[in-house]
PDB file of C-alpha atoms in Angstrom:
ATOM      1  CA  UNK A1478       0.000   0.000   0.000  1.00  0.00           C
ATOM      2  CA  UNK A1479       0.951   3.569  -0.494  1.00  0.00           C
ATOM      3  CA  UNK A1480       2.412   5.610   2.469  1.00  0.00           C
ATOM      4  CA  UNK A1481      -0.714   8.623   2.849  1.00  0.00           C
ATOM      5  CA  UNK A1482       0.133  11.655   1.794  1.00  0.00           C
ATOM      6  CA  UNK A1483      -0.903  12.969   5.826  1.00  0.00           C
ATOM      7  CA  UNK A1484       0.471  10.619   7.284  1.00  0.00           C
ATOM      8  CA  UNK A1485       0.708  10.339  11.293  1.00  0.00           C
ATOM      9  CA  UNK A1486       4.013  10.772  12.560  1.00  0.00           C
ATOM     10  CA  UNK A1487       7.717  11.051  11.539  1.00  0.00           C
ATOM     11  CA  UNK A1488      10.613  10.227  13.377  1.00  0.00           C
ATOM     12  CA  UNK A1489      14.093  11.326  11.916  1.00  0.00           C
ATOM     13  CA  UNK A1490      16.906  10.589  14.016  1.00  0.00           C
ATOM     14  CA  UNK A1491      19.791   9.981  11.702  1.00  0.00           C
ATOM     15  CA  UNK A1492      23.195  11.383  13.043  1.00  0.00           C
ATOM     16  CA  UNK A1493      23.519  13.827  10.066  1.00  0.00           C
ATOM     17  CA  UNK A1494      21.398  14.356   7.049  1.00  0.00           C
ATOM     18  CA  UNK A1495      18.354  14.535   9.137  1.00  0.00           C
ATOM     19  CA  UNK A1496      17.586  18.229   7.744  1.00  0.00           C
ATOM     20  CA  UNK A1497      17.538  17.234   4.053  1.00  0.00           C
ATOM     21  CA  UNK A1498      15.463  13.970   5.051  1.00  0.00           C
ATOM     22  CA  UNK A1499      13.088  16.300   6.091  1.00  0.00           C
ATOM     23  CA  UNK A1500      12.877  18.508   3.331  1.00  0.00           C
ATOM     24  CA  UNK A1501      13.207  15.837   1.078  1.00  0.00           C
ATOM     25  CA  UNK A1502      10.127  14.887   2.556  1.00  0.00           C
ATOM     26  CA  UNK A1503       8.365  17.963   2.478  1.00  0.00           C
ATOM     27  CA  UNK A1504       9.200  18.591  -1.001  1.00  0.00           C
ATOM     28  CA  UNK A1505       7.598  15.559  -2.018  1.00  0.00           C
ATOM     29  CA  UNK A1506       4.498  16.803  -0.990  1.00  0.00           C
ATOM     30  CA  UNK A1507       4.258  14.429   2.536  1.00  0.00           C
ATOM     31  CA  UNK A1508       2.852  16.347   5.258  1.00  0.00           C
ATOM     32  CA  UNK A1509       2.713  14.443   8.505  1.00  0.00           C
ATOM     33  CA  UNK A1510       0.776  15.429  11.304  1.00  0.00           C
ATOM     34  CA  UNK A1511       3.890  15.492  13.631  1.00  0.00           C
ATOM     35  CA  UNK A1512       7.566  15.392  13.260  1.00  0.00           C
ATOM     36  CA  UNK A1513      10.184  14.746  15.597  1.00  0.00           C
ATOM     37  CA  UNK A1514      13.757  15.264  14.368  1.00  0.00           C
ATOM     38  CA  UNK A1515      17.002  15.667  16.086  1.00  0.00           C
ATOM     39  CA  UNK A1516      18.763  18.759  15.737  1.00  0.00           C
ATOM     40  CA  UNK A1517      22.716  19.318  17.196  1.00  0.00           C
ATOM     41  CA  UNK A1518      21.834  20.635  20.879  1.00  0.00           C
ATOM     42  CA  UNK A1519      25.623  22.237  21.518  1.00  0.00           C
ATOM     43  CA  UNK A1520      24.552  25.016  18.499  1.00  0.00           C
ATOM     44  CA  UNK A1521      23.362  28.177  19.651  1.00  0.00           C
ATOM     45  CA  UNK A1522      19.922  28.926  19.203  1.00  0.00           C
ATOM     46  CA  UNK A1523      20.787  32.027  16.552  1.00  0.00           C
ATOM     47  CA  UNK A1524      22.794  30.114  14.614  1.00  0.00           C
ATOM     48  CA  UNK A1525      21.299  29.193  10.963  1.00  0.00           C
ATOM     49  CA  UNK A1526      23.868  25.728  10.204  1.00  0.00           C
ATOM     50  CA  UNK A1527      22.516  23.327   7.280  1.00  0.00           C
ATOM     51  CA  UNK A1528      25.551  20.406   7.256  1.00  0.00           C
ATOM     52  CA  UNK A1529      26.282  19.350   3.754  1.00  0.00           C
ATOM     53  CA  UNK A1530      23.738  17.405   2.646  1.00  0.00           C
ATOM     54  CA  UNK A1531      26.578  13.821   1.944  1.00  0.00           C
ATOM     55  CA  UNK A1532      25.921  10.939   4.552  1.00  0.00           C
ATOM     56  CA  UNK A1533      29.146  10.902   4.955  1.00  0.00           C
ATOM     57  CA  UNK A1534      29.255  14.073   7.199  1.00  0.00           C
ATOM     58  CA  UNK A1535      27.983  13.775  10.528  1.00  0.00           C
ATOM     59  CA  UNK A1536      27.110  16.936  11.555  1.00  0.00           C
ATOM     60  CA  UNK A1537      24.022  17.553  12.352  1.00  0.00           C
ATOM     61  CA  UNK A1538      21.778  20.932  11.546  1.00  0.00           C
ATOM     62  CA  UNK A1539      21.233  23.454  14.237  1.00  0.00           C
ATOM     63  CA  UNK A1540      17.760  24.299  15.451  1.00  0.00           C
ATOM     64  CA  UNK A1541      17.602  27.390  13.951  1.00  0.00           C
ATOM     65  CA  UNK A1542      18.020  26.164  10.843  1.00  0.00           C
ATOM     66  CA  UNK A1543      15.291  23.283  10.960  1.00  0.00           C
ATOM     67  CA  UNK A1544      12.773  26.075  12.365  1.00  0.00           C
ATOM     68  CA  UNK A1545      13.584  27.733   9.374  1.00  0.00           C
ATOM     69  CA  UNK A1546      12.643  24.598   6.890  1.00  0.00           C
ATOM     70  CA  UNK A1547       9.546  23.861   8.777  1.00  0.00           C
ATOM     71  CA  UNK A1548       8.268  27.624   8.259  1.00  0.00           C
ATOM     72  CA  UNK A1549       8.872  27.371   4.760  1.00  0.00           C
ATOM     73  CA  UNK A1550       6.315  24.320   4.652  1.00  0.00           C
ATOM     74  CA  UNK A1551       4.013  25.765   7.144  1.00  0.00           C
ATOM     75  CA  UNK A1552       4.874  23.815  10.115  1.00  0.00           C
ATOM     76  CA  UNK A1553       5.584  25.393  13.284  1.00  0.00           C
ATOM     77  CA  UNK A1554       7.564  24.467  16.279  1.00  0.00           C
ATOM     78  CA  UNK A1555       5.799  23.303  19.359  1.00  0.00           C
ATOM     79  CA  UNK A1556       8.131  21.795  21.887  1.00  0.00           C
ATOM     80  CA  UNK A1557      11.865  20.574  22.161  1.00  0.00           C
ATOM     81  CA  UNK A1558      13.427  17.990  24.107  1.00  0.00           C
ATOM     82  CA  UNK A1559      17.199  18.100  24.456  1.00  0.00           C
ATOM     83  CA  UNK A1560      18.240  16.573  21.312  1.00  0.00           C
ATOM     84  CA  UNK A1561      14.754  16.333  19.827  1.00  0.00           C
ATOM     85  CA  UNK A1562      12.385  18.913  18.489  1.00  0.00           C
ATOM     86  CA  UNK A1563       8.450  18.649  17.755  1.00  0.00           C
ATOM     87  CA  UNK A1564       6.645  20.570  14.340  1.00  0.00           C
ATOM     88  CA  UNK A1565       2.882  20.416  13.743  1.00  0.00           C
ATOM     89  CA  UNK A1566       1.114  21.878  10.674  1.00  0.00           C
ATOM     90  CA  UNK A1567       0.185  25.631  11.004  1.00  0.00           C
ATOM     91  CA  UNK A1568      -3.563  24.089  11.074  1.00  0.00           C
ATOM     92  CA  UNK A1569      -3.064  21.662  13.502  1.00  0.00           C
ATOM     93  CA  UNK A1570      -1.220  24.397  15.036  1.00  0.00           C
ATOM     94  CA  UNK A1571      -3.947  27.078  15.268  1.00  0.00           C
ATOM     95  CA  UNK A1572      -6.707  24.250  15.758  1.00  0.00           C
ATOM     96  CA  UNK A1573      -5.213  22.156  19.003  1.00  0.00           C
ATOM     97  CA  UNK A1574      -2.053  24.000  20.214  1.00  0.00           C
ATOM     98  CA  UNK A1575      -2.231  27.621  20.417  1.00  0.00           C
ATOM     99  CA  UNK A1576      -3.745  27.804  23.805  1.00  0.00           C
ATOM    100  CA  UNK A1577      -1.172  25.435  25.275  1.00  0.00           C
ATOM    101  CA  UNK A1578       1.910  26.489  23.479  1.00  0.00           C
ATOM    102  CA  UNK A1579       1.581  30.311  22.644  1.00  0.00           C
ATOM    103  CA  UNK A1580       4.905  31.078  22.531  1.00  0.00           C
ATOM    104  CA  UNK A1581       6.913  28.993  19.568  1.00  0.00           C
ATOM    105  CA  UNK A1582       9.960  31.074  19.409  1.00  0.00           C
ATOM    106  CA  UNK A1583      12.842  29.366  20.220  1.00  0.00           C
ATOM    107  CA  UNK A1584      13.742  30.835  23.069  1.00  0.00           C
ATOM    108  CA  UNK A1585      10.568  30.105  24.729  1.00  0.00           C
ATOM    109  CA  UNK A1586      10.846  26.289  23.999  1.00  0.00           C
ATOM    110  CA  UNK A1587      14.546  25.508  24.077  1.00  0.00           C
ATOM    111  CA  UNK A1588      17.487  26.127  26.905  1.00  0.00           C
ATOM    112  CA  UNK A1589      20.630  25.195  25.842  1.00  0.00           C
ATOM    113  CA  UNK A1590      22.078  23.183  28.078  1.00  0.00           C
ATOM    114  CA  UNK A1591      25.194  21.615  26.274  1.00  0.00           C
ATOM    115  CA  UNK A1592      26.100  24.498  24.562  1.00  0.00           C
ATOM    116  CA  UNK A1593      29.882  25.394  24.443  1.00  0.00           C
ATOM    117  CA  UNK A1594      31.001  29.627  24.574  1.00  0.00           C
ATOM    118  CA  UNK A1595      34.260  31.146  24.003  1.00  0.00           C
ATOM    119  CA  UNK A1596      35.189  34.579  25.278  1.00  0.00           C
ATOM    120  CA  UNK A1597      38.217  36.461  25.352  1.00  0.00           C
ATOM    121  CA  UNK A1598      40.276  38.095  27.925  1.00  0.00           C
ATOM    122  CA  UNK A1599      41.770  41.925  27.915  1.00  0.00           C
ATOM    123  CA  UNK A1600      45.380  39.747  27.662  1.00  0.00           C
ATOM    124  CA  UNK A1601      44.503  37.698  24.111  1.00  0.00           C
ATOM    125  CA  UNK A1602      43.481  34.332  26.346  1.00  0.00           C
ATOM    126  CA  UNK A1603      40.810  32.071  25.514  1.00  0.00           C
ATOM    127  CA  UNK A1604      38.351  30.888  28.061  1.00  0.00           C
ATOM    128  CA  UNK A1605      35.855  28.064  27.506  1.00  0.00           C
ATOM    129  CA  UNK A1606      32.207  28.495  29.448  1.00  0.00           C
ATOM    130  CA  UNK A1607      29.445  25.512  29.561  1.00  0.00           C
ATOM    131  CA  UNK A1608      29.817  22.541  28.419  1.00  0.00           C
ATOM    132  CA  UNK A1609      33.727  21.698  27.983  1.00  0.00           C
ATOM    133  CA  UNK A1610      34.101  18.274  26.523  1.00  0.00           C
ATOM    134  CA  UNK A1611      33.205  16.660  23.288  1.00  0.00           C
ATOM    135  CA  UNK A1612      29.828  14.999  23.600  1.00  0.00           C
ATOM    136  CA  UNK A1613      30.130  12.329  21.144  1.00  0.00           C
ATOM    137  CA  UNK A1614      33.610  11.554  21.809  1.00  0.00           C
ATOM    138  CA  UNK A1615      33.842  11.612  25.767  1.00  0.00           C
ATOM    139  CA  UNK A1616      37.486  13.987  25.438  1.00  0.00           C
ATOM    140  CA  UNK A1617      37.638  17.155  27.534  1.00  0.00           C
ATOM    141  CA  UNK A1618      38.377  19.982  25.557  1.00  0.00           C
ATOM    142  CA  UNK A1619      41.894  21.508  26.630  1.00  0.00           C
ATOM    143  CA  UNK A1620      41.667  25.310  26.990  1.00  0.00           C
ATOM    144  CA  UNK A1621      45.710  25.262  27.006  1.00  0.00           C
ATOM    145  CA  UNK A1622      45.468  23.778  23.381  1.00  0.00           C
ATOM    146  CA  UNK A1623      42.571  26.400  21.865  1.00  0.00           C
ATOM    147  CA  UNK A1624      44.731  29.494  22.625  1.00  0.00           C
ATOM    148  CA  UNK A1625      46.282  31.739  19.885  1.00  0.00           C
ATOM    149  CA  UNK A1626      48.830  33.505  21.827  1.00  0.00           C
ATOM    150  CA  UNK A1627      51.492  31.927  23.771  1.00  0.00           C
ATOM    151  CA  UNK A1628      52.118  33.380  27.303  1.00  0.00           C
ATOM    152  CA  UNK A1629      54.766  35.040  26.894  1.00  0.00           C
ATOM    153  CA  UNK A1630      52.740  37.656  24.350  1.00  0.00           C
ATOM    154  CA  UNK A1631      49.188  37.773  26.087  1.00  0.00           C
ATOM    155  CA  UNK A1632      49.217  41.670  26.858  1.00  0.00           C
ATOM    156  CA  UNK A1633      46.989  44.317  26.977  1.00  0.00           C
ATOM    157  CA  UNK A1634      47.623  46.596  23.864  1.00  0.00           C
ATOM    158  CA  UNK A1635      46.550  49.468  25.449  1.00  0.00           C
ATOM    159  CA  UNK A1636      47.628  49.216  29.053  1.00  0.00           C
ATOM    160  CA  UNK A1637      49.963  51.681  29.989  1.00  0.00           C
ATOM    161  CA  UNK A1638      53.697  50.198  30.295  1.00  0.00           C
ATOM    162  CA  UNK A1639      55.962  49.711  33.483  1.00  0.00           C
ATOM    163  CA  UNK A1640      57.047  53.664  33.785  1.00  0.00           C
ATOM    164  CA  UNK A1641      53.595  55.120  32.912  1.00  0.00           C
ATOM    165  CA  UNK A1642      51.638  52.992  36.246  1.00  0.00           C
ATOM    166  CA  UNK A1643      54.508  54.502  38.058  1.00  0.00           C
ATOM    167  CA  UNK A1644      54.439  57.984  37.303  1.00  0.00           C
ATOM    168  CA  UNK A1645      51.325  59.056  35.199  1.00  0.00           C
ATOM    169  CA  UNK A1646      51.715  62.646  35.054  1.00  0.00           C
ATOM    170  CA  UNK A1647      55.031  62.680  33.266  1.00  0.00           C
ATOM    171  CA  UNK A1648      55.167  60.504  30.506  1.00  0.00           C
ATOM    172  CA  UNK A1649      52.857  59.988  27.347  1.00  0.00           C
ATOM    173  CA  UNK A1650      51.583  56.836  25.273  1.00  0.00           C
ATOM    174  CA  UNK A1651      53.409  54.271  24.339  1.00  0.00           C
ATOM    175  CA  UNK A1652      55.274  54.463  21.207  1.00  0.00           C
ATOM    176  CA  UNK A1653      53.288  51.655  19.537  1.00  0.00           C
ATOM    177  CA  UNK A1654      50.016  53.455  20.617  1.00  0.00           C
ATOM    178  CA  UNK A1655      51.276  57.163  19.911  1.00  0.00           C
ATOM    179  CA  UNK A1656      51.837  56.170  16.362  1.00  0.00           C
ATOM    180  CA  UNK A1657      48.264  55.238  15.972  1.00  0.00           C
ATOM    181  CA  UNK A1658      47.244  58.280  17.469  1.00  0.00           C
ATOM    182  CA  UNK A1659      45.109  60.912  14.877  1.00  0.00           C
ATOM    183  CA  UNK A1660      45.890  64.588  14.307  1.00  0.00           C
ATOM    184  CA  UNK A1661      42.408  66.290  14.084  1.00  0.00           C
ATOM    185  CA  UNK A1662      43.690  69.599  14.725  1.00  0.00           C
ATOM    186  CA  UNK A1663      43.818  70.483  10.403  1.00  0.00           C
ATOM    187  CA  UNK A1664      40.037  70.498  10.878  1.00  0.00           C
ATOM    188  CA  UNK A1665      39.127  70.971  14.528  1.00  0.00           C
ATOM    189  CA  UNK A1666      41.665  74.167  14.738  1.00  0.00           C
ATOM    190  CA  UNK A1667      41.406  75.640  10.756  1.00  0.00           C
ATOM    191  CA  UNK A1668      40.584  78.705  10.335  1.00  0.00           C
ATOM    192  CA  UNK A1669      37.284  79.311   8.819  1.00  0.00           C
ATOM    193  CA  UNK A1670      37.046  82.812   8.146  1.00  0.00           C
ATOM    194  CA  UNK A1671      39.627  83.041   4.840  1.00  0.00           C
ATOM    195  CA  UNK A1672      40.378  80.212   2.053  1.00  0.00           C
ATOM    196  CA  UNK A1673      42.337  77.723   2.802  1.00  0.00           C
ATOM    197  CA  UNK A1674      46.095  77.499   1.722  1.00  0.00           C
ATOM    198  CA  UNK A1675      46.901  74.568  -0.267  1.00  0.00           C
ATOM    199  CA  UNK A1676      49.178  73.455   3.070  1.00  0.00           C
ATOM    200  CA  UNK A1677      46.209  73.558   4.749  1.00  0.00           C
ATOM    201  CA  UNK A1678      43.967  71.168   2.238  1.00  0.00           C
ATOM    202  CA  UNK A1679      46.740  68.474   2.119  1.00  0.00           C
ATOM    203  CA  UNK A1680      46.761  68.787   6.051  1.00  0.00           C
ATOM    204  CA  UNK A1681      42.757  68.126   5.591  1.00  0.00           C
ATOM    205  CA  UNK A1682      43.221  64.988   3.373  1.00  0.00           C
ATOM    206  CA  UNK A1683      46.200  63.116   5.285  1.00  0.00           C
ATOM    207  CA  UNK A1684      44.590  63.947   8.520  1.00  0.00           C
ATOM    208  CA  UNK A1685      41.294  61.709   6.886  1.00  0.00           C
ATOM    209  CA  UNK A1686      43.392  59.170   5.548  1.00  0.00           C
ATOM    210  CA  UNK A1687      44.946  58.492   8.800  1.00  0.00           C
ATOM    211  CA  UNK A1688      41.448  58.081  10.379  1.00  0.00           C
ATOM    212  CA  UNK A1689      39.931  56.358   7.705  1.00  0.00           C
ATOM    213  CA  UNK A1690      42.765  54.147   7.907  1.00  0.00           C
ATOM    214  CA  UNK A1691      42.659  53.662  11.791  1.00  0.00           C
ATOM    215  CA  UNK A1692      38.904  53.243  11.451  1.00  0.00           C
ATOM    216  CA  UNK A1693      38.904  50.416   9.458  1.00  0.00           C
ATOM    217  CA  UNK A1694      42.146  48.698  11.020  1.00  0.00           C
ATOM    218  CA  UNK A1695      40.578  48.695  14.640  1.00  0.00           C
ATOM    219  CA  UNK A1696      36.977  49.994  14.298  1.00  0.00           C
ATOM    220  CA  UNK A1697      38.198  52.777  16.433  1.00  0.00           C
ATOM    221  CA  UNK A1698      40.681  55.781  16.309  1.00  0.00           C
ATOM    222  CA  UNK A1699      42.640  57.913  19.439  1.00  0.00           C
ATOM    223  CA  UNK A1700      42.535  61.390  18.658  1.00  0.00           C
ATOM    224  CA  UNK A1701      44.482  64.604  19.485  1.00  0.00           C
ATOM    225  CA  UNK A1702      44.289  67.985  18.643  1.00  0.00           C
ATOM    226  CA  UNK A1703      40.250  68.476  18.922  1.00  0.00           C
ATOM    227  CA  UNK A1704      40.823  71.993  21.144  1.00  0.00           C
ATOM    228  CA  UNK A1705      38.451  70.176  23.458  1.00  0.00           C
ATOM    229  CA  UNK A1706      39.884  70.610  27.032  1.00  0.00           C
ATOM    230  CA  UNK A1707      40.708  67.578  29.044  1.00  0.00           C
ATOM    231  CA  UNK A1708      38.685  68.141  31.712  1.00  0.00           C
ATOM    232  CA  UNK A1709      36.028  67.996  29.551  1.00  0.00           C
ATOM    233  CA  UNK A1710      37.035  64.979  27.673  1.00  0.00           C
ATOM    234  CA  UNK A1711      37.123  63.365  31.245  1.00  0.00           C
ATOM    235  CA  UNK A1712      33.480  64.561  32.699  1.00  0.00           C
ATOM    236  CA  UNK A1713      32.096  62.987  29.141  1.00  0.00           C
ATOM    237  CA  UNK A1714      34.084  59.789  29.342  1.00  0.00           C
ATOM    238  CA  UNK A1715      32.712  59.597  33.106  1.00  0.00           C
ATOM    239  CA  UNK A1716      28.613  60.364  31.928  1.00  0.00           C
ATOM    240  CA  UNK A1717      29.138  57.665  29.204  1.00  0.00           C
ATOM    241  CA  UNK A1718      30.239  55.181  31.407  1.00  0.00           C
ATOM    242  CA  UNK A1719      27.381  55.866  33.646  1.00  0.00           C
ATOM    243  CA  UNK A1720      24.948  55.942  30.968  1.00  0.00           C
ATOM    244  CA  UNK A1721      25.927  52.626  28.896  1.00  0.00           C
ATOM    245  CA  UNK A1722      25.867  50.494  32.394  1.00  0.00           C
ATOM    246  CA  UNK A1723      22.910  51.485  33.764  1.00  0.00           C
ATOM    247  CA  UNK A1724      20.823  50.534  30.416  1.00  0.00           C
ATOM    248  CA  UNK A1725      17.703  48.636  31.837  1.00  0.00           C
ATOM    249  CA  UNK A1726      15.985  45.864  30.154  1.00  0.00           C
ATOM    250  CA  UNK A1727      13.866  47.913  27.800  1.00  0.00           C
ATOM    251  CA  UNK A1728      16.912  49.226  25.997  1.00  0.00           C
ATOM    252  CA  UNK A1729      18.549  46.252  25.742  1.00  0.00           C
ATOM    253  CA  UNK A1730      15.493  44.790  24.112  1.00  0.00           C
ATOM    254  CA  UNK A1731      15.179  47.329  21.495  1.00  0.00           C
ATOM    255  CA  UNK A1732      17.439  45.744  19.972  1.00  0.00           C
ATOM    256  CA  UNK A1733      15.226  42.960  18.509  1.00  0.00           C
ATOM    257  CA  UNK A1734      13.395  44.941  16.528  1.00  0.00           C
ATOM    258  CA  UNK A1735      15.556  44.627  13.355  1.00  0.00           C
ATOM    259  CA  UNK A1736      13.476  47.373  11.424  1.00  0.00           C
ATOM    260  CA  UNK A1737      14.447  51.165  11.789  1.00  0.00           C
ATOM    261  CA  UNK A1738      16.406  49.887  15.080  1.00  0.00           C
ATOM    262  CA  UNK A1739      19.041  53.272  14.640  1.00  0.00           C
ATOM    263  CA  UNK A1740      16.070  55.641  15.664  1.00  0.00           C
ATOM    264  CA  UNK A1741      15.426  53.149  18.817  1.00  0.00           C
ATOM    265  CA  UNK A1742      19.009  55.200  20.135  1.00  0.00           C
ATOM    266  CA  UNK A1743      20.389  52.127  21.115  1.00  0.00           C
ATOM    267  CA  UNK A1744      22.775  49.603  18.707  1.00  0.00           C
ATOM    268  CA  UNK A1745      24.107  46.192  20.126  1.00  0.00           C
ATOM    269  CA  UNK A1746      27.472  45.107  19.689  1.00  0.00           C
ATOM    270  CA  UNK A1747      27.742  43.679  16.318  1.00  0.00           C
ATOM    271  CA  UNK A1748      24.996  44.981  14.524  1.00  0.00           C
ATOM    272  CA  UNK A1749      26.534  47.794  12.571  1.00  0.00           C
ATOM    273  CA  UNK A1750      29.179  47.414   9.800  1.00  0.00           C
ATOM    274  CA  UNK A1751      31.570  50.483   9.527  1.00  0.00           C
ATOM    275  CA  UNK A1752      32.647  48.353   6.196  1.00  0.00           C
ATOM    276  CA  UNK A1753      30.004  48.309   4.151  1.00  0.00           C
ATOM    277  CA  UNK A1754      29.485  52.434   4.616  1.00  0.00           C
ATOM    278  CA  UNK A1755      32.472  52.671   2.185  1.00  0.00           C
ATOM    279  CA  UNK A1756      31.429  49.805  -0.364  1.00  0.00           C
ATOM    280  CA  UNK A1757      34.031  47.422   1.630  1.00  0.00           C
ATOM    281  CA  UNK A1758      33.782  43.570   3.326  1.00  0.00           C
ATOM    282  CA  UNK A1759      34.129  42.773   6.979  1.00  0.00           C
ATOM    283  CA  UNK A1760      32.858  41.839  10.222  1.00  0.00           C
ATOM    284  CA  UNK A1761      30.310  43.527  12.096  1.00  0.00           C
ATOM    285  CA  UNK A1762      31.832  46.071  14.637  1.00  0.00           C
ATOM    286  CA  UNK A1763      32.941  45.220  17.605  1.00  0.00           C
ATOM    287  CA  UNK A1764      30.771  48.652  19.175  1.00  0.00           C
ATOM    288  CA  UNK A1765      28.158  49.403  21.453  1.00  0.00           C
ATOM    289  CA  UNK A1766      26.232  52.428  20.919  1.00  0.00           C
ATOM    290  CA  UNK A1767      23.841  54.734  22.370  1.00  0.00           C
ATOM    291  CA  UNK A1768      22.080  57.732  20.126  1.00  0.00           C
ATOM    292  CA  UNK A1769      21.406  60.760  22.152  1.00  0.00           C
ATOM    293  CA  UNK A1770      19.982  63.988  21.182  1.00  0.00           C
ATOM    294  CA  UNK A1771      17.549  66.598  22.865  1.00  0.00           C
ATOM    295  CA  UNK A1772      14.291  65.104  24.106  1.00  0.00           C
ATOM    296  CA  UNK A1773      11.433  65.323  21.584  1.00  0.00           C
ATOM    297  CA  UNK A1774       8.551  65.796  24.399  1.00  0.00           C
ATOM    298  CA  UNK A1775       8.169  65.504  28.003  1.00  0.00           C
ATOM    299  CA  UNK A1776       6.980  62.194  27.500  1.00  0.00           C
ATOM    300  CA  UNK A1777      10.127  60.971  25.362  1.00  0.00           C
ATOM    301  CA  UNK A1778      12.481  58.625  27.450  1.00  0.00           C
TER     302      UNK A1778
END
């Protein structure tokens, strides 16, 4: 006999190509009234990973990228397990499981509780944080072996050497870090009130090559030369520091609204791309920013 088109349930639990199982399946016009598929439970739940789809790669899709399929075919996700996640048709859905399950974002249905995170230190060293072994092969995974610096050169960049910690007030950047440092004083000290001297142009266009340059080397440039006093300088750095810790929950949520998210006034860390501004490639920027400007009404916040 013929396998319905509706059939009951389907069970894919394959070690790899589960993903294009499924949309094999789906393609072909099957539309079960429940899956249950294993996804790879040590991806995080952003993460969009389809493995190659050759049986001889074991690598298992992510959830993200499953939820993704299923959406596609109208099926939505309705509960996970640690391994194993659960899709229903949008009908069945809307029909049986709306009032139980009315939350189907990922977040709401799955913790991730063998995930694995990296972070960095100040110094260049790797740390590991949750799960640190690999699952499927019962090894521990060795932070001494992950790191990318030896010892001996995990520094700061921009700490302040030996002399400077000892005697602040009389010495100046390092030399590695003064180099780097931008003259803004052709534009921030110019003199506006007559035409400018061909001296003065070339001062103009070296000073925003240098930034340019630093800009897109480090995402961020030390400057000199602004005519801004220090004390200034210090009672903003101070207000800043004040103002991007005590962000409450709101703000930080702004950020999920991906639409017209620069008028929110608030930008996570890597969701802006200095790059593509000047028709160039690269990572998202390492930055953190807050928009302020003059309050709109009484009511603004």
């Amino acid at each position: 006999e013929f396998l319905p088109m509706d059939f009951d349930f389907l069970s894919i639990d394959v070690d790899g190509i589960d993903y294009w199982l499924l949309r094999d399946v789906l393609v072909h016009h099957y539309r079960p009234k429940l899956v249950c598929i294993e996804f790879n439970p040590t991806m995080p739940n952003d993460l969009v990973y389809i493995p190659a789809q050759n049986d001889n790669i074991r690598h298992g899709a992510s959830l993200s990228a499953l939820v993704e399929l299923c959406d596609e075919f109208q099926y939505v996700l309705i509960e996970t397990t640690l391994y194993n996640a659960f899709f229903v048709p949008r009908r069945i859905y809307e029909l049986c499981f709306q009032e139980l399950v009315p939350d189907t974002s990922i977040e709401a249905l799955h913790d991730i509780t063998m995930g694995t995170s990296l972070y960095q230190l100040y110094d260049g060293t790797l740390k590991l944080w949750g799960c640190k072994k690999m699952l499927w092969h019962r090894i521990a995974i060795d932070e001494h072996k992950i790191q990318m610096l030896p010892p001996s050169d995990r520094t700061f960049p921009f700490a302040p050497n030996d002399a400077l910690k000892s005697s602040p007030s009389s010495l100046s950047f390092g030399s590695e870090i003064a180099d780097t440092v931008v003259d803004m004083s052709a534009y921030c000290q110019s003199h506006r009130h007559r035409s400018e001297s061909p001296e003065e142009k070339d001062k103009k266009a070296a000073c925003s090559d240098a930034l340019l340059c630093q800009l897109q080397l480090d995402g961020f440039a030390l400057v000199r030369g602004t005519g801004i006093p220090a004390e200034m300088c210090r009672q903003a750095l101070s207000v800043t520091h004040s103002f991007l810790h005590e962000a409450d929950e709101s703000v930080r949520r702004s950020c999920l609204s991906i639409k017209d998210r620069a008028r929110r006034g608030y930008s996570p860390i890597n969701t802006e791309n200095f790059a593509s501004l000047i028709g160039k490639q690269g990572p998202n920027d390492l930055v953190r920013k807050f928009r302020m400007g003059p309050p709109q009404s009484s009511s603004s916040s």
